[in-house]
XYZ file of C-alpha atoms in Angstrom:
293
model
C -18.130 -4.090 34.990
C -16.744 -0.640 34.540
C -13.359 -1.699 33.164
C -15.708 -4.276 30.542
C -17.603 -1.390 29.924
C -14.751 0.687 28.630
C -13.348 -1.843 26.541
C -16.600 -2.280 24.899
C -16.826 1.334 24.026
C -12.997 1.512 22.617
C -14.001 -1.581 20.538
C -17.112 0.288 18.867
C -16.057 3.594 18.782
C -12.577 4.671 19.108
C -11.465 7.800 18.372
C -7.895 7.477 18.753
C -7.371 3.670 18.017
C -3.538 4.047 17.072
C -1.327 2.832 19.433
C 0.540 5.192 21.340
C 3.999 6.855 19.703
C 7.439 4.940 20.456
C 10.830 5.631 19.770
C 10.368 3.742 16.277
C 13.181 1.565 14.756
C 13.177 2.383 10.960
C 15.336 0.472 8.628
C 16.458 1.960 5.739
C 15.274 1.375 2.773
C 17.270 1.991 -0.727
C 19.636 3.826 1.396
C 16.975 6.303 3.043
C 15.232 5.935 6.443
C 11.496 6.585 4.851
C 8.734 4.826 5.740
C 6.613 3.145 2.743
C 2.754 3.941 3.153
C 0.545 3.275 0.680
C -3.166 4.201 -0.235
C -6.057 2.378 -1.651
C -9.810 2.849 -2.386
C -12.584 0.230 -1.532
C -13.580 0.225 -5.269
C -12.012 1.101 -8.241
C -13.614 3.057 -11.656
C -15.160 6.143 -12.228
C -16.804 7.387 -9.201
C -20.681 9.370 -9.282
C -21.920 11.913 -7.082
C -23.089 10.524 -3.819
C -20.471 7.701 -3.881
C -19.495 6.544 -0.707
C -15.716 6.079 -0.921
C -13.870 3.765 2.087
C -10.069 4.944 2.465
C -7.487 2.849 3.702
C -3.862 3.058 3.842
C -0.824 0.686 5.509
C 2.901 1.797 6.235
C 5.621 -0.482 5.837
C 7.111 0.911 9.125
C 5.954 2.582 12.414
C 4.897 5.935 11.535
C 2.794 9.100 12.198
C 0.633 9.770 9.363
C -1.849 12.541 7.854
C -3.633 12.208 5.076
C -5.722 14.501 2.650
C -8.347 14.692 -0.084
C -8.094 17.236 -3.123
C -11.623 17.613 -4.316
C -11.876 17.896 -8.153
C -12.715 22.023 -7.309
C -9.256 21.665 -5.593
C -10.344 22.173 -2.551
C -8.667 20.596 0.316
C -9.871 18.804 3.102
C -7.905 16.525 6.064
C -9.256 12.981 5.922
C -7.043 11.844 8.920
C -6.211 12.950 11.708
C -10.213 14.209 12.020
C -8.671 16.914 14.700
C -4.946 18.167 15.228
C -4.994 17.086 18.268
C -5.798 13.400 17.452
C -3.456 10.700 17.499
C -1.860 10.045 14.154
C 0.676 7.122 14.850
C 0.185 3.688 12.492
C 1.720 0.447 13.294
C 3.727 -1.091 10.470
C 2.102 -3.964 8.287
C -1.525 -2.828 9.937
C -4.102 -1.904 7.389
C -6.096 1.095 8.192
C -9.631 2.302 7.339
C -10.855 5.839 7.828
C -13.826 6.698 9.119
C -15.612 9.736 10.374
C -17.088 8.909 13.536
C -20.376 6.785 12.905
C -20.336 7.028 9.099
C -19.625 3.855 7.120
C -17.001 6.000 4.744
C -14.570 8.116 4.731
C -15.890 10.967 2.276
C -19.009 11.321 0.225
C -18.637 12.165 -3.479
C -19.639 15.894 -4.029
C -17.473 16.642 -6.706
C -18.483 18.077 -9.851
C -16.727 16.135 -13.064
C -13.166 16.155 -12.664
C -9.931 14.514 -11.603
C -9.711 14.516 -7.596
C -6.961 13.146 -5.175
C -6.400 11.501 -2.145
C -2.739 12.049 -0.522
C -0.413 10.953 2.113
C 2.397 11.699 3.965
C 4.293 9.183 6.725
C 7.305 10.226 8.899
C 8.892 8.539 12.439
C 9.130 12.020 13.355
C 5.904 13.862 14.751
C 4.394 16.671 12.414
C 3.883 20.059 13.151
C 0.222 21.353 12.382
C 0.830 24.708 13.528
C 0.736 26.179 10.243
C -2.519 24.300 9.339
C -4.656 25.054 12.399
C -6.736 27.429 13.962
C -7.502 26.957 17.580
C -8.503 23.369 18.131
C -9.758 22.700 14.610
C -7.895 22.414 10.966
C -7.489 25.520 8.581
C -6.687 24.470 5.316
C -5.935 28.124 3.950
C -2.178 27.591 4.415
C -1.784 24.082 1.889
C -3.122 26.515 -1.199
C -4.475 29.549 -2.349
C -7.149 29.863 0.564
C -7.987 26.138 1.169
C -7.976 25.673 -3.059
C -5.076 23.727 -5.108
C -4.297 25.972 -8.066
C -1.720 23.947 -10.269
C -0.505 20.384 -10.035
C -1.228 18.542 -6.960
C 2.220 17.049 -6.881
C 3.256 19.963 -5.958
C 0.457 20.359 -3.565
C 2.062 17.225 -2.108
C 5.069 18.746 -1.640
C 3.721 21.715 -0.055
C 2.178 19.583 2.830
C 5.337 18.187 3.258
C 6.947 21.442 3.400
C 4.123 22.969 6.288
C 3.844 19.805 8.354
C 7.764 19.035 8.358
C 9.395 22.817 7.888
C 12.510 22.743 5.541
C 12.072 18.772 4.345
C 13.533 18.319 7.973
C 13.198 14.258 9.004
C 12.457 11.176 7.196
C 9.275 10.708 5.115
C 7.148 8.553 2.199
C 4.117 10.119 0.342
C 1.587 8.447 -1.873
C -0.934 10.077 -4.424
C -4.146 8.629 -5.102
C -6.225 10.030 -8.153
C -9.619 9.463 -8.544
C -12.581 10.658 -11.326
C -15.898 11.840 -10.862
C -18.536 11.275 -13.942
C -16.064 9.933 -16.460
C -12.025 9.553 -16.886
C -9.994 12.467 -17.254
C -6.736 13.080 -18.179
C -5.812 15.977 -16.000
C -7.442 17.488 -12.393
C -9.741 20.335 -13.897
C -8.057 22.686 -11.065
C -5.050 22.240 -12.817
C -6.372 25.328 -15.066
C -7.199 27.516 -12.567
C -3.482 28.725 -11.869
C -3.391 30.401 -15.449
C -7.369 31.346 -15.847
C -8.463 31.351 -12.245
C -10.819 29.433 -10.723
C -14.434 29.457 -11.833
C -17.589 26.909 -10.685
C -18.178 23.559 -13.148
C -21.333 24.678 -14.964
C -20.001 27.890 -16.036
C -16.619 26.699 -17.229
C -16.199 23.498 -18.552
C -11.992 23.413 -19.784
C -12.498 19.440 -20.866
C -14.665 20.747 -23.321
C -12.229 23.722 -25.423
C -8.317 23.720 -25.922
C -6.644 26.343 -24.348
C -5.283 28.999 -27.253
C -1.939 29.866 -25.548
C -0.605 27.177 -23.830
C -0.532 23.509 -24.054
C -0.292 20.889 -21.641
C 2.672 18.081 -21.177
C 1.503 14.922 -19.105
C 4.306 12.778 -17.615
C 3.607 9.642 -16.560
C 7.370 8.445 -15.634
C 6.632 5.675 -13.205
C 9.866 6.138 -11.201
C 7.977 9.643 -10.275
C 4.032 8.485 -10.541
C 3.909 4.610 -9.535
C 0.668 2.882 -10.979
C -1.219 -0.278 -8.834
C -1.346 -2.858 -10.556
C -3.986 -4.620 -8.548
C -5.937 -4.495 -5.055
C -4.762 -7.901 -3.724
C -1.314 -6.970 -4.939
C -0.147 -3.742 -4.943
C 3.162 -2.949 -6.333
C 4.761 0.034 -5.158
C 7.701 1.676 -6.806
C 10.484 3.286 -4.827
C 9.693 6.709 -5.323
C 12.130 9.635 -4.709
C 12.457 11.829 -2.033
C 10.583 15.275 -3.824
C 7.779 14.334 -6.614
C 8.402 16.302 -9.790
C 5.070 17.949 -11.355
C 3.584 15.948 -13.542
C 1.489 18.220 -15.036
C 3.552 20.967 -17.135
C 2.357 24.267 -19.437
C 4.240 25.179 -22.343
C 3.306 28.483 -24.340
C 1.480 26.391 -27.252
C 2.848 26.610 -30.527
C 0.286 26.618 -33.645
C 1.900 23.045 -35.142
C 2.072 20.929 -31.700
C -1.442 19.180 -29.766
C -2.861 20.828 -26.822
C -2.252 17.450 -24.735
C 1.047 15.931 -25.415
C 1.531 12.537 -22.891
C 5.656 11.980 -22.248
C 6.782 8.432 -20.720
C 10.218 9.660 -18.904
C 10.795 13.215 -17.512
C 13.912 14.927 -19.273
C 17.307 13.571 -17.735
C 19.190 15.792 -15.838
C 22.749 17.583 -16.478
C 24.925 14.258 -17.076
C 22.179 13.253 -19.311
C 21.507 10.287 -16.821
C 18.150 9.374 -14.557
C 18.101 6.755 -11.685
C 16.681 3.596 -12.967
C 13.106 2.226 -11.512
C 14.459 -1.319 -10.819
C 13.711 -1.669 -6.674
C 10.137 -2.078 -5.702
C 8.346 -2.886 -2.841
C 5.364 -5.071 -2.593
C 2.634 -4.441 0.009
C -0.144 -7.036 0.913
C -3.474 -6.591 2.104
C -3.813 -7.124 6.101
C -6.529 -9.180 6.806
C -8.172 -7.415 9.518
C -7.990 -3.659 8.975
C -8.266 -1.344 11.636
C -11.097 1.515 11.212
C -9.734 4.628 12.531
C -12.353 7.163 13.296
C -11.037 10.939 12.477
């Protein structure tokens, strides 16, 4: 009765349901050893305060996994694992739902209007949280300017990768999921705060003016910022190893539009960019797995 017991209790509430790490085989992929994961949402749309939003994610090979939420305030908050501590390793092809505990989602919408973001990062090599912890517990402070993204949150991306695997060291795949709160955006309202600092929603509103000196270039190269093109399908374009910023200020000049959107980054020295030819395509699992953080 004591073993059945157990079980029970790891069926109903488990707090580390990921199977325990292995010595992973990874093949390569596109001539790289990263693992594919991939993000998704339980609905799609504008989102409304007190939203309950379900996040899920699957990795195309065995891999340890963190992921993160950018609030549209920029501030930043671990989604998964819920503690350092926890057991972060995902089994390829499994699809995985995170949940806090009891709760039946993974964060509550608290944002004020905005542009917010959920992000991952998946490795066969363990992370190091050391620079992200205090004591038992997370600390944020080190991913940003005190626990806030000022800037793009590409590069915030980056920057996890840089903290949790020091130097780029190892094999990794990241994904970047926006989301808006109250209506669509076209940019993360944080994204202002690097040149005017930050300041609360209801006593700065930037969607509202144009900014006098500079003026803002969107890129929305696929090859760098892969769109879904549906829930039951979701098409996933080989990304490359370091995301570029996607969103770029330019001292504004008096004849040019504050918002300016730009299909294809500028090419490099030989005037030449990789093509986006490869993809890989990702299928729902049909019984996720509910991780509780």
């Amino acid at each position: 009765m004591t073993w059945l017991a157990l079980a029970a209790l790891w069926i109903l509430t488990p707090s580390d349901p990921i199977d325990p790490p292995v010595a992973p085989a990874v093949p390569g992929r596109q001539g790289d050893q990263s693992p594919s994961i991939e993000l998704w949402m339980d609905r799609e749309g504008v989102f409304q305060p007190n939203d309950e939003i379900r996040v899920s994610f699957q990795t195309a090979f065995n891999a340890y996994t963190t992921v993160l939420r950018i609030d549209t305030d920029g501030r930043i908050q671990v989604l998964f694992p819920g503690s350092p501590w926890r057991n972060n390793w995902a089994r390829a092809g499994r699809e995985y739902e995170i949940k806090p505990g009891p709760a039946r989602h993974t964060f509550l919408v608290d944002d004020y209007p905005g542009q917010g973001y959920v992000i991952a990062v998946a490795s066969p090599t363990p992370f190091s949280f050391s620079g992200m912890v205090s004591g038992e517990e997370w600390d944020e402070r080190s991913l940003g300017s005190e626990g806030w993204v000022e800037g793009d949150p590409y590069e915030a991306l980056m920057n996890l990768v840089d903290v949790i695997l020091p130097g780029g060291n190892g094999d990794y795949d990241y994904d970047i999921l926006p989301y808006d709160v109250g209506e669509t955006h076209e940019y993360p309202r944080f994204l202002c705060y690097d040149c005017h600092a930050h300041a609360a929603f209801p006593a700065w509103n930037p969607y509202e003016t144009a900014c006098t000196r500079m003026r803002l270039v969107i890129y929305d190269d696929p090859y760098y910022y892969p769109a879904r093109e549906s829930r039951s399908m979701r098409v996933v374009f080989t990304r490359p190893r370091r995301v570029e910023p996607r969103f770029v200020f330019e001292h504004r000049k008096p004849n040019l539009p504050y918002i300016e959107k730009a299909n294809r980054r500028p090419v490099n020295d030989t005037g030449a960019r990789r093509s986006v030819t490869d993809r890989i395509t990702v299928k729902r699992h049909p019984d996720p797995v509910h991780l509780f953080r």
